[in-house]
Amino acid sequence: MTAVGRDVEYAAKLIADGGVVAFPTETVYGLGANALNPNAVAKIFALKERPSFDPLIVHVADFDSINMLTTSTDERILKLAKRFWPGPLTIVVPKSDIVPGIVTSDLETVGIRMPNHPIALELISKSGCVVAAPSANKFGRVSPTRAEHVLKQLPDVDYILDGGKTTVGIESTVVTLDEEGFIVLRHGAITHADLSEVLPPSSAKKQEKNLISPGLLKSHYSPNKPLFILGETNKTIDPTRAGYIAFGHVPQGNYKYVEFLSEKGDLIEAAAHLFEKLHAFEDSDVDYIVADPVPETGIGIAIMDRLRKAAYRYSNTAEL
Ligand code: TXA
Ligand code: MG
C-alpha cells in the first residue's frame, strides 16, 4: 500500500533516486518523476496507463531551468513566465536535446510550468531535478484535487505527498507561440483575456497546428458513472437516482443529492469544486450525475470544456 504523508525531504529523495511521487500543485495533484531520467518517466506512463502519444509537462522551480529545457531564445517565453509564474500556465516551447523523447512523445516541443504551490516548489528544489508530471489520475479519468483521490486511482505510487485540497481545481492553461502570438491548446484558469494583456493572440487555430493536447481529445476527465449536462442531453432523468451538481441556483426536483459548484454563481469557486464533486458522486450510491452548465466566460470556458469531455462517453448511453 502506498504511503501518504507530508515528508518533502523523503519525497524529494525518491524523485532524485528515480522513483515516482504524487504531489500537490495549485491546480490538481501531479504524478512526478525526474524528467531527465527516461526509466523514471516510463514508470509514470505505466502507473497511469497513459498512451505514449500524450506528452508530459515538465515542472520547474526556477526561471533558469527554462534555458536548460529549450533551444529557443524567444523573449516572449520569459515574458509569459515572468507574468504568470509561479502559476497555472504551461508554455509549450521547442525542446533541447536533454529532454528525453519519452517526456514529449517524440515531439520537438516541451511543455514547461512553474506551479504555484509551496510544497511543489520545495519538492522540485530539494530533488535537484526538473519534474515531469501529468495529473495523478488514471488516463481519461477525473483529475485529483486531494491526496485521497490519488490513492483511489493509483494505489501503487511510491509516495503521495499530502497537501490538502488544491485551490484552483482544474489543470493549467496550455499555450504555445507562433510568429503572430499565442495559441491556447487547453483552457484553464489563465484566460485568453489574461494572456492578451501580455501578447497578441495568433489567428491560427490549435487544430491547424496539429498538436497533441487534451483539447483535441473528445473524451477525458470521465467519472465512472454516467454524467449529463442539463440542456445538452435528451435523456430523461429520474431525479431520485441522480446526484445533481448545481451552479447558482437551488434545483427543483426530488434529486437524491445536491452538491453546489457555487451557490452564488462564482466561476472561480466552481472550478475549485468541479473535480471534487465528480469524485464525491463517483464514490456515492447515485446511478448517474447531472450537472448545470456554467456561463462560458473567463474560467467558465475551461469548466465547460472539462464537463463536456467528462460527459462525452456517456452521450450515447441507451439505458438509464
Ligand atoms: O495543471 C496541470 O497542468 C497539471 C499539474 C500536475 O501541473 N498537469 C497536467 O498534466 O494536467 P496532464 O499530463 O494531465 O496534461 C498535460 C497536457 C498533456 O495531455 C498534453 O496534451 C499537453 O499538456 N502537452 C504537454 N506537452 C505538450 C507539448 N509539447 N505539445 C502540446 N501539448 C502538450
Ligand atoms: Mg490529465
PDB file of N, CA, C and O in Angstrom, residues 250-308:
ATOM      1  N   VAL A 250     -30.842  26.883  -6.582  1.00  0.00           N
ATOM      2  CA  VAL A 250     -31.263  25.640  -5.920  1.00  0.00           C
ATOM      3  C   VAL A 250     -32.167  24.885  -6.886  1.00  0.00           C
ATOM      4  O   VAL A 250     -33.186  25.419  -7.322  1.00  0.00           O
ATOM      5  N   PRO A 251     -31.769  23.659  -7.291  1.00  0.00           N
ATOM      6  CA  PRO A 251     -32.552  22.955  -8.305  1.00  0.00           C
ATOM      7  C   PRO A 251     -33.927  22.513  -7.808  1.00  0.00           C
ATOM      8  O   PRO A 251     -34.084  22.178  -6.634  1.00  0.00           O
ATOM      9  N   GLN A 252     -34.873  22.535  -8.717  1.00  0.00           N
ATOM     10  CA  GLN A 252     -36.198  21.982  -8.460  1.00  0.00           C
ATOM     11  C   GLN A 252     -36.104  20.472  -8.675  1.00  0.00           C
ATOM     12  O   GLN A 252     -35.266  20.012  -9.426  1.00  0.00           O
ATOM     13  N   GLY A 253     -36.972  19.718  -8.037  1.00  0.00           N
ATOM     14  CA  GLY A 253     -36.977  18.280  -8.295  1.00  0.00           C
ATOM     15  C   GLY A 253     -36.440  17.525  -7.104  1.00  0.00           C
ATOM     16  O   GLY A 253     -35.690  18.050  -6.298  1.00  0.00           O
ATOM     17  N   ASN A 254     -36.779  16.253  -7.094  1.00  0.00           N
ATOM     18  CA  ASN A 254     -36.517  15.425  -5.934  1.00  0.00           C
ATOM     19  C   ASN A 254     -35.190  14.677  -6.109  1.00  0.00           C
ATOM     20  O   ASN A 254     -35.157  13.449  -6.149  1.00  0.00           O
ATOM     21  N   TYR A 255     -34.097  15.417  -6.262  1.00  0.00           N
ATOM     22  CA  TYR A 255     -32.801  14.786  -6.505  1.00  0.00           C
ATOM     23  C   TYR A 255     -32.303  14.067  -5.261  1.00  0.00           C
ATOM     24  O   TYR A 255     -32.515  14.533  -4.139  1.00  0.00           O
ATOM     25  N   LYS A 256     -31.607  12.956  -5.494  1.00  0.00           N
ATOM     26  CA  LYS A 256     -31.100  12.163  -4.365  1.00  0.00           C
ATOM     27  C   LYS A 256     -30.124  12.994  -3.534  1.00  0.00           C
ATOM     28  O   LYS A 256     -30.210  13.018  -2.311  1.00  0.00           O
ATOM     29  N   TYR A 257     -29.173  13.640  -4.215  1.00  0.00           N
ATOM     30  CA  TYR A 257     -28.261  14.563  -3.530  1.00  0.00           C
ATOM     31  C   TYR A 257     -28.068  15.786  -4.409  1.00  0.00           C
ATOM     32  O   TYR A 257     -28.072  15.684  -5.631  1.00  0.00           O
ATOM     33  N   VAL A 258     -27.842  16.902  -3.771  1.00  0.00           N
ATOM     34  CA  VAL A 258     -27.473  18.120  -4.492  1.00  0.00           C
ATOM     35  C   VAL A 258     -26.157  18.623  -3.914  1.00  0.00           C
ATOM     36  O   VAL A 258     -26.000  18.728  -2.701  1.00  0.00           O
ATOM     37  N   GLU A 259     -25.188  18.876  -4.805  1.00  0.00           N
ATOM     38  CA  GLU A 259     -23.921  19.481  -4.393  1.00  0.00           C
ATOM     39  C   GLU A 259     -23.746  20.749  -5.217  1.00  0.00           C
ATOM     40  O   GLU A 259     -24.100  20.777  -6.390  1.00  0.00           O
ATOM     41  N   PHE A 260     -23.189  21.775  -4.605  1.00  0.00           N
ATOM     42  CA  PHE A 260     -23.040  23.045  -5.317  1.00  0.00           C
ATOM     43  C   PHE A 260     -21.621  23.246  -5.825  1.00  0.00           C
ATOM     44  O   PHE A 260     -20.671  23.123  -5.070  1.00  0.00           O
ATOM     45  N   LEU A 261     -21.512  23.570  -7.112  1.00  0.00           N
ATOM     46  CA  LEU A 261     -20.221  24.062  -7.607  1.00  0.00           C
ATOM     47  C   LEU A 261     -19.990  25.425  -7.003  1.00  0.00           C
ATOM     48  O   LEU A 261     -18.905  25.761  -6.555  1.00  0.00           O
ATOM     49  N   SER A 262     -21.029  26.243  -7.026  1.00  0.00           N
ATOM     50  CA  SER A 262     -21.006  27.538  -6.342  1.00  0.00           C
ATOM     51  C   SER A 262     -22.451  27.980  -6.175  1.00  0.00           C
ATOM     52  O   SER A 262     -23.169  28.125  -7.160  1.00  0.00           O
ATOM     53  N   GLU A 263     -22.846  28.171  -4.935  1.00  0.00           N
ATOM     54  CA  GLU A 263     -24.227  28.589  -4.686  1.00  0.00           C
ATOM     55  C   GLU A 263     -24.483  29.983  -5.212  1.00  0.00           C
ATOM     56  O   GLU A 263     -25.546  30.287  -5.740  1.00  0.00           O
ATOM     57  N   LYS A 264     -23.468  30.854  -5.090  1.00  0.00           N
ATOM     58  CA  LYS A 264     -23.669  32.237  -5.507  1.00  0.00           C
ATOM     59  C   LYS A 264     -23.295  32.476  -6.976  1.00  0.00           C
ATOM     60  O   LYS A 264     -23.315  33.618  -7.438  1.00  0.00           O
ATOM     61  N   GLY A 265     -22.960  31.394  -7.693  1.00  0.00           N
ATOM     62  CA  GLY A 265     -22.683  31.547  -9.118  1.00  0.00           C
ATOM     63  C   GLY A 265     -21.314  32.136  -9.426  1.00  0.00           C
ATOM     64  O   GLY A 265     -21.136  32.857 -10.408  1.00  0.00           O
ATOM     65  N   ASP A 266     -20.326  31.790  -8.575  1.00  0.00           N
ATOM     66  CA  ASP A 266     -18.966  32.298  -8.774  1.00  0.00           C
ATOM     67  C   ASP A 266     -18.154  31.246  -9.548  1.00  0.00           C
ATOM     68  O   ASP A 266     -18.016  30.108  -9.100  1.00  0.00           O
ATOM     69  N   LEU A 267     -17.624  31.627 -10.715  1.00  0.00           N
ATOM     70  CA  LEU A 267     -16.957  30.652 -11.585  1.00  0.00           C
ATOM     71  C   LEU A 267     -15.640  30.145 -11.012  1.00  0.00           C
ATOM     72  O   LEU A 267     -15.272  28.979 -11.212  1.00  0.00           O
ATOM     73  N   ILE A 268     -14.922  30.994 -10.304  1.00  0.00           N
ATOM     74  CA  ILE A 268     -13.630  30.562  -9.738  1.00  0.00           C
ATOM     75  C   ILE A 268     -13.865  29.520  -8.646  1.00  0.00           C
ATOM     76  O   ILE A 268     -13.185  28.485  -8.587  1.00  0.00           O
ATOM     77  N   GLU A 269     -14.885  29.788  -7.827  1.00  0.00           N
ATOM     78  CA  GLU A 269     -15.263  28.809  -6.806  1.00  0.00           C
ATOM     79  C   GLU A 269     -15.736  27.505  -7.474  1.00  0.00           C
ATOM     80  O   GLU A 269     -15.416  26.400  -7.017  1.00  0.00           O
ATOM     81  N   ALA A 270     -16.466  27.632  -8.560  1.00  0.00           N
ATOM     82  CA  ALA A 270     -16.976  26.461  -9.271  1.00  0.00           C
ATOM     83  C   ALA A 270     -15.828  25.589  -9.790  1.00  0.00           C
ATOM     84  O   ALA A 270     -15.864  24.361  -9.672  1.00  0.00           O
ATOM     85  N   ALA A 271     -14.805  26.222 -10.354  1.00  0.00           N
ATOM     86  CA  ALA A 271     -13.652  25.465 -10.866  1.00  0.00           C
ATOM     87  C   ALA A 271     -12.984  24.694  -9.731  1.00  0.00           C
ATOM     88  O   ALA A 271     -12.614  23.525  -9.883  1.00  0.00           O
ATOM     89  N   ALA A 272     -12.857  25.347  -8.578  1.00  0.00           N
ATOM     90  CA  ALA A 272     -12.195  24.708  -7.436  1.00  0.00           C
ATOM     91  C   ALA A 272     -12.965  23.480  -6.956  1.00  0.00           C
ATOM     92  O   ALA A 272     -12.388  22.570  -6.384  1.00  0.00           O
ATOM     93  N   HIS A 273     -14.281  23.444  -7.194  1.00  0.00           N
ATOM     94  CA  HIS A 273     -15.104  22.345  -6.685  1.00  0.00           C
ATOM     95  C   HIS A 273     -15.426  21.271  -7.720  1.00  0.00           C
ATOM     96  O   HIS A 273     -15.937  20.219  -7.372  1.00  0.00           O
ATOM     97  N   LEU A 274     -15.161  21.524  -8.994  1.00  0.00           N
ATOM     98  CA  LEU A 274     -15.661  20.645 -10.054  1.00  0.00           C
ATOM     99  C   LEU A 274     -15.226  19.182  -9.883  1.00  0.00           C
ATOM    100  O   LEU A 274     -16.062  18.280  -9.769  1.00  0.00           O
ATOM    101  N   PHE A 275     -13.912  18.927  -9.876  1.00  0.00           N
ATOM    102  CA  PHE A 275     -13.441  17.542  -9.794  1.00  0.00           C
ATOM    103  C   PHE A 275     -13.794  16.933  -8.434  1.00  0.00           C
ATOM    104  O   PHE A 275     -14.066  15.738  -8.321  1.00  0.00           O
ATOM    105  N   GLU A 276     -13.753  17.782  -7.426  1.00  0.00           N
ATOM    106  CA  GLU A 276     -14.135  17.378  -6.068  1.00  0.00           C
ATOM    107  C   GLU A 276     -15.535  16.748  -6.055  1.00  0.00           C
ATOM    108  O   GLU A 276     -15.763  15.685  -5.488  1.00  0.00           O
ATOM    109  N   LYS A 277     -16.473  17.420  -6.679  1.00  0.00           N
ATOM    110  CA  LYS A 277     -17.859  16.940  -6.682  1.00  0.00           C
ATOM    111  C   LYS A 277     -18.005  15.693  -7.556  1.00  0.00           C
ATOM    112  O   LYS A 277     -18.778  14.790  -7.235  1.00  0.00           O
ATOM    113  N   LEU A 278     -17.282  15.649  -8.672  1.00  0.00           N
ATOM    114  CA  LEU A 278     -17.336  14.445  -9.517  1.00  0.00           C
ATOM    115  C   LEU A 278     -16.810  13.232  -8.742  1.00  0.00           C
ATOM    116  O   LEU A 278     -17.394  12.148  -8.781  1.00  0.00           O
ATOM    117  N   HIS A 279     -15.687  13.426  -8.016  1.00  0.00           N
ATOM    118  CA  HIS A 279     -15.160  12.324  -7.203  1.00  0.00           C
ATOM    119  C   HIS A 279     -16.177  11.902  -6.146  1.00  0.00           C
ATOM    120  O   HIS A 279     -16.381  10.709  -5.905  1.00  0.00           O
ATOM    121  N   ALA A 280     -16.808  12.875  -5.511  1.00  0.00           N
ATOM    122  CA  ALA A 280     -17.747  12.559  -4.426  1.00  0.00           C
ATOM    123  C   ALA A 280     -18.921  11.736  -4.963  1.00  0.00           C
ATOM    124  O   ALA A 280     -19.318  10.735  -4.345  1.00  0.00           O
ATOM    125  N   PHE A 281     -19.454  12.116  -6.124  1.00  0.00           N
ATOM    126  CA  PHE A 281     -20.587  11.361  -6.670  1.00  0.00           C
ATOM    127  C   PHE A 281     -20.147   9.998  -7.212  1.00  0.00           C
ATOM    128  O   PHE A 281     -20.912   9.030  -7.160  1.00  0.00           O
ATOM    129  N   GLU A 282     -18.907   9.914  -7.727  1.00  0.00           N
ATOM    130  CA  GLU A 282     -18.365   8.606  -8.142  1.00  0.00           C
ATOM    131  C   GLU A 282     -18.430   7.618  -6.974  1.00  0.00           C
ATOM    132  O   GLU A 282     -18.751   6.456  -7.154  1.00  0.00           O
ATOM    133  N   ASP A 283     -18.096   8.116  -5.790  1.00  0.00           N
ATOM    134  CA  ASP A 283     -17.997   7.259  -4.601  1.00  0.00           C
ATOM    135  C   ASP A 283     -19.333   7.106  -3.884  1.00  0.00           C
ATOM    136  O   ASP A 283     -19.407   6.421  -2.865  1.00  0.00           O
ATOM    137  N   SER A 284     -20.387   7.760  -4.358  1.00  0.00           N
ATOM    138  CA  SER A 284     -21.674   7.703  -3.668  1.00  0.00           C
ATOM    139  C   SER A 284     -22.562   6.631  -4.305  1.00  0.00           C
ATOM    140  O   SER A 284     -22.156   5.946  -5.246  1.00  0.00           O
ATOM    141  N   ASP A 285     -23.793   6.515  -3.819  1.00  0.00           N
ATOM    142  CA  ASP A 285     -24.686   5.465  -4.337  1.00  0.00           C
ATOM    143  C   ASP A 285     -25.648   5.986  -5.411  1.00  0.00           C
ATOM    144  O   ASP A 285     -26.682   5.380  -5.645  1.00  0.00           O
ATOM    145  N   VAL A 286     -25.319   7.096  -6.072  1.00  0.00           N
ATOM    146  CA  VAL A 286     -26.192   7.543  -7.165  1.00  0.00           C
ATOM    147  C   VAL A 286     -25.914   6.710  -8.413  1.00  0.00           C
ATOM    148  O   VAL A 286     -24.828   6.149  -8.565  1.00  0.00           O
ATOM    149  N   ASP A 287     -26.896   6.625  -9.313  1.00  0.00           N
ATOM    150  CA  ASP A 287     -26.713   5.876 -10.561  1.00  0.00           C
ATOM    151  C   ASP A 287     -26.090   6.744 -11.647  1.00  0.00           C
ATOM    152  O   ASP A 287     -25.437   6.245 -12.550  1.00  0.00           O
ATOM    153  N   TYR A 288     -26.367   8.025 -11.580  1.00  0.00           N
ATOM    154  CA  TYR A 288     -25.750   8.927 -12.538  1.00  0.00           C
ATOM    155  C   TYR A 288     -25.710  10.346 -11.989  1.00  0.00           C
ATOM    156  O   TYR A 288     -26.268  10.635 -10.921  1.00  0.00           O
ATOM    157  N   ILE A 289     -25.004  11.198 -12.724  1.00  0.00           N
ATOM    158  CA  ILE A 289     -24.733  12.556 -12.264  1.00  0.00           C
ATOM    159  C   ILE A 289     -25.293  13.524 -13.301  1.00  0.00           C
ATOM    160  O   ILE A 289     -25.140  13.294 -14.507  1.00  0.00           O
ATOM    161  N   VAL A 290     -25.960  14.560 -12.844  1.00  0.00           N
ATOM    162  CA  VAL A 290     -26.362  15.623 -13.773  1.00  0.00           C
ATOM    163  C   VAL A 290     -25.718  16.920 -13.308  1.00  0.00           C
ATOM    164  O   VAL A 290     -25.520  17.127 -12.116  1.00  0.00           O
ATOM    165  N   ALA A 291     -25.357  17.752 -14.266  1.00  0.00           N
ATOM    166  CA  ALA A 291     -24.670  18.995 -13.915  1.00  0.00           C
ATOM    167  C   ALA A 291     -25.312  20.164 -14.635  1.00  0.00           C
ATOM    168  O   ALA A 291     -25.715  20.046 -15.800  1.00  0.00           O
ATOM    169  N   ASP A 292     -25.378  21.286 -13.933  1.00  0.00           N
ATOM    170  CA  ASP A 292     -25.765  22.530 -14.591  1.00  0.00           C
ATOM    171  C   ASP A 292     -24.639  22.966 -15.519  1.00  0.00           C
ATOM    172  O   ASP A 292     -23.469  22.829 -15.165  1.00  0.00           O
ATOM    173  N   PRO A 293     -24.970  23.535 -16.676  1.00  0.00           N
ATOM    174  CA  PRO A 293     -23.921  24.213 -17.433  1.00  0.00           C
ATOM    175  C   PRO A 293     -23.565  25.517 -16.716  1.00  0.00           C
ATOM    176  O   PRO A 293     -24.361  26.014 -15.921  1.00  0.00           O
ATOM    177  N   VAL A 294     -22.367  26.030 -16.968  1.00  0.00           N
ATOM    178  CA  VAL A 294     -21.996  27.335 -16.396  1.00  0.00           C
ATOM    179  C   VAL A 294     -21.766  28.311 -17.546  1.00  0.00           C
ATOM    180  O   VAL A 294     -21.542  27.876 -18.686  1.00  0.00           O
ATOM    181  N   PRO A 295     -21.824  29.606 -17.296  1.00  0.00           N
ATOM    182  CA  PRO A 295     -21.597  30.567 -18.383  1.00  0.00           C
ATOM    183  C   PRO A 295     -20.183  30.438 -18.959  1.00  0.00           C
ATOM    184  O   PRO A 295     -19.230  30.270 -18.193  1.00  0.00           O
ATOM    185  N   GLU A 296     -20.087  30.488 -20.282  1.00  0.00           N
ATOM    186  CA  GLU A 296     -18.771  30.300 -20.914  1.00  0.00           C
ATOM    187  C   GLU A 296     -18.033  31.618 -21.066  1.00  0.00           C
ATOM    188  O   GLU A 296     -17.798  32.098 -22.176  1.00  0.00           O
ATOM    189  N   THR A 297     -17.690  32.166 -19.917  1.00  0.00           N
ATOM    190  CA  THR A 297     -16.835  33.356 -19.881  1.00  0.00           C
ATOM    191  C   THR A 297     -15.713  33.083 -18.900  1.00  0.00           C
ATOM    192  O   THR A 297     -15.893  32.329 -17.948  1.00  0.00           O
ATOM    193  N   GLY A 298     -14.548  33.708 -19.109  1.00  0.00           N
ATOM    194  CA  GLY A 298     -13.417  33.530 -18.194  1.00  0.00           C
ATOM    195  C   GLY A 298     -13.112  32.058 -17.978  1.00  0.00           C
ATOM    196  O   GLY A 298     -13.055  31.256 -18.919  1.00  0.00           O
ATOM    197  N   ILE A 299     -12.963  31.673 -16.715  1.00  0.00           N
ATOM    198  CA  ILE A 299     -12.624  30.273 -16.396  1.00  0.00           C
ATOM    199  C   ILE A 299     -13.799  29.337 -16.681  1.00  0.00           C
ATOM    200  O   ILE A 299     -13.641  28.114 -16.735  1.00  0.00           O
ATOM    201  N   GLY A 300     -14.987  29.911 -16.919  1.00  0.00           N
ATOM    202  CA  GLY A 300     -16.153  29.104 -17.297  1.00  0.00           C
ATOM    203  C   GLY A 300     -15.920  28.333 -18.588  1.00  0.00           C
ATOM    204  O   GLY A 300     -16.491  27.249 -18.786  1.00  0.00           O
ATOM    205  N   ILE A 301     -15.074  28.846 -19.481  1.00  0.00           N
ATOM    206  CA  ILE A 301     -14.736  28.132 -20.724  1.00  0.00           C
ATOM    207  C   ILE A 301     -14.024  26.827 -20.383  1.00  0.00           C
ATOM    208  O   ILE A 301     -14.327  25.769 -20.925  1.00  0.00           O
ATOM    209  N   ALA A 302     -13.088  26.907 -19.431  1.00  0.00           N
ATOM    210  CA  ALA A 302     -12.344  25.704 -19.023  1.00  0.00           C
ATOM    211  C   ALA A 302     -13.262  24.718 -18.302  1.00  0.00           C
ATOM    212  O   ALA A 302     -13.149  23.509 -18.489  1.00  0.00           O
ATOM    213  N   ILE A 303     -14.191  25.236 -17.492  1.00  0.00           N
ATOM    214  CA  ILE A 303     -15.112  24.345 -16.767  1.00  0.00           C
ATOM    215  C   ILE A 303     -15.993  23.578 -17.758  1.00  0.00           C
ATOM    216  O   ILE A 303     -16.156  22.363 -17.659  1.00  0.00           O
ATOM    217  N   MET A 304     -16.573  24.283 -18.744  1.00  0.00           N
ATOM    218  CA  MET A 304     -17.447  23.611 -19.716  1.00  0.00           C
ATOM    219  C   MET A 304     -16.659  22.641 -20.594  1.00  0.00           C
ATOM    220  O   MET A 304     -17.173  21.585 -20.980  1.00  0.00           O
ATOM    221  N   ASP A 305     -15.393  22.982 -20.898  1.00  0.00           N
ATOM    222  CA  ASP A 305     -14.524  22.068 -21.649  1.00  0.00           C
ATOM    223  C   ASP A 305     -14.374  20.754 -20.872  1.00  0.00           C
ATOM    224  O   ASP A 305     -14.548  19.661 -21.437  1.00  0.00           O
ATOM    225  N   ARG A 306     -14.099  20.841 -19.560  1.00  0.00           N
ATOM    226  CA  ARG A 306     -13.935  19.631 -18.747  1.00  0.00           C
ATOM    227  C   ARG A 306     -15.264  18.867 -18.639  1.00  0.00           C
ATOM    228  O   ARG A 306     -15.295  17.641 -18.754  1.00  0.00           O
ATOM    229  N   LEU A 307     -16.356  19.594 -18.401  1.00  0.00           N
ATOM    230  CA  LEU A 307     -17.661  18.933 -18.236  1.00  0.00           C
ATOM    231  C   LEU A 307     -18.066  18.204 -19.513  1.00  0.00           C
ATOM    232  O   LEU A 307     -18.529  17.065 -19.467  1.00  0.00           O
ATOM    233  N   ARG A 308     -17.898  18.862 -20.671  1.00  0.00           N
ATOM    234  CA  ARG A 308     -18.315  18.214 -21.933  1.00  0.00           C
ATOM    235  C   ARG A 308     -17.470  16.987 -22.221  1.00  0.00           C
ATOM    236  O   ARG A 308     -17.988  15.961 -22.672  1.00  0.00           O
TER     237      ARG A 308
END
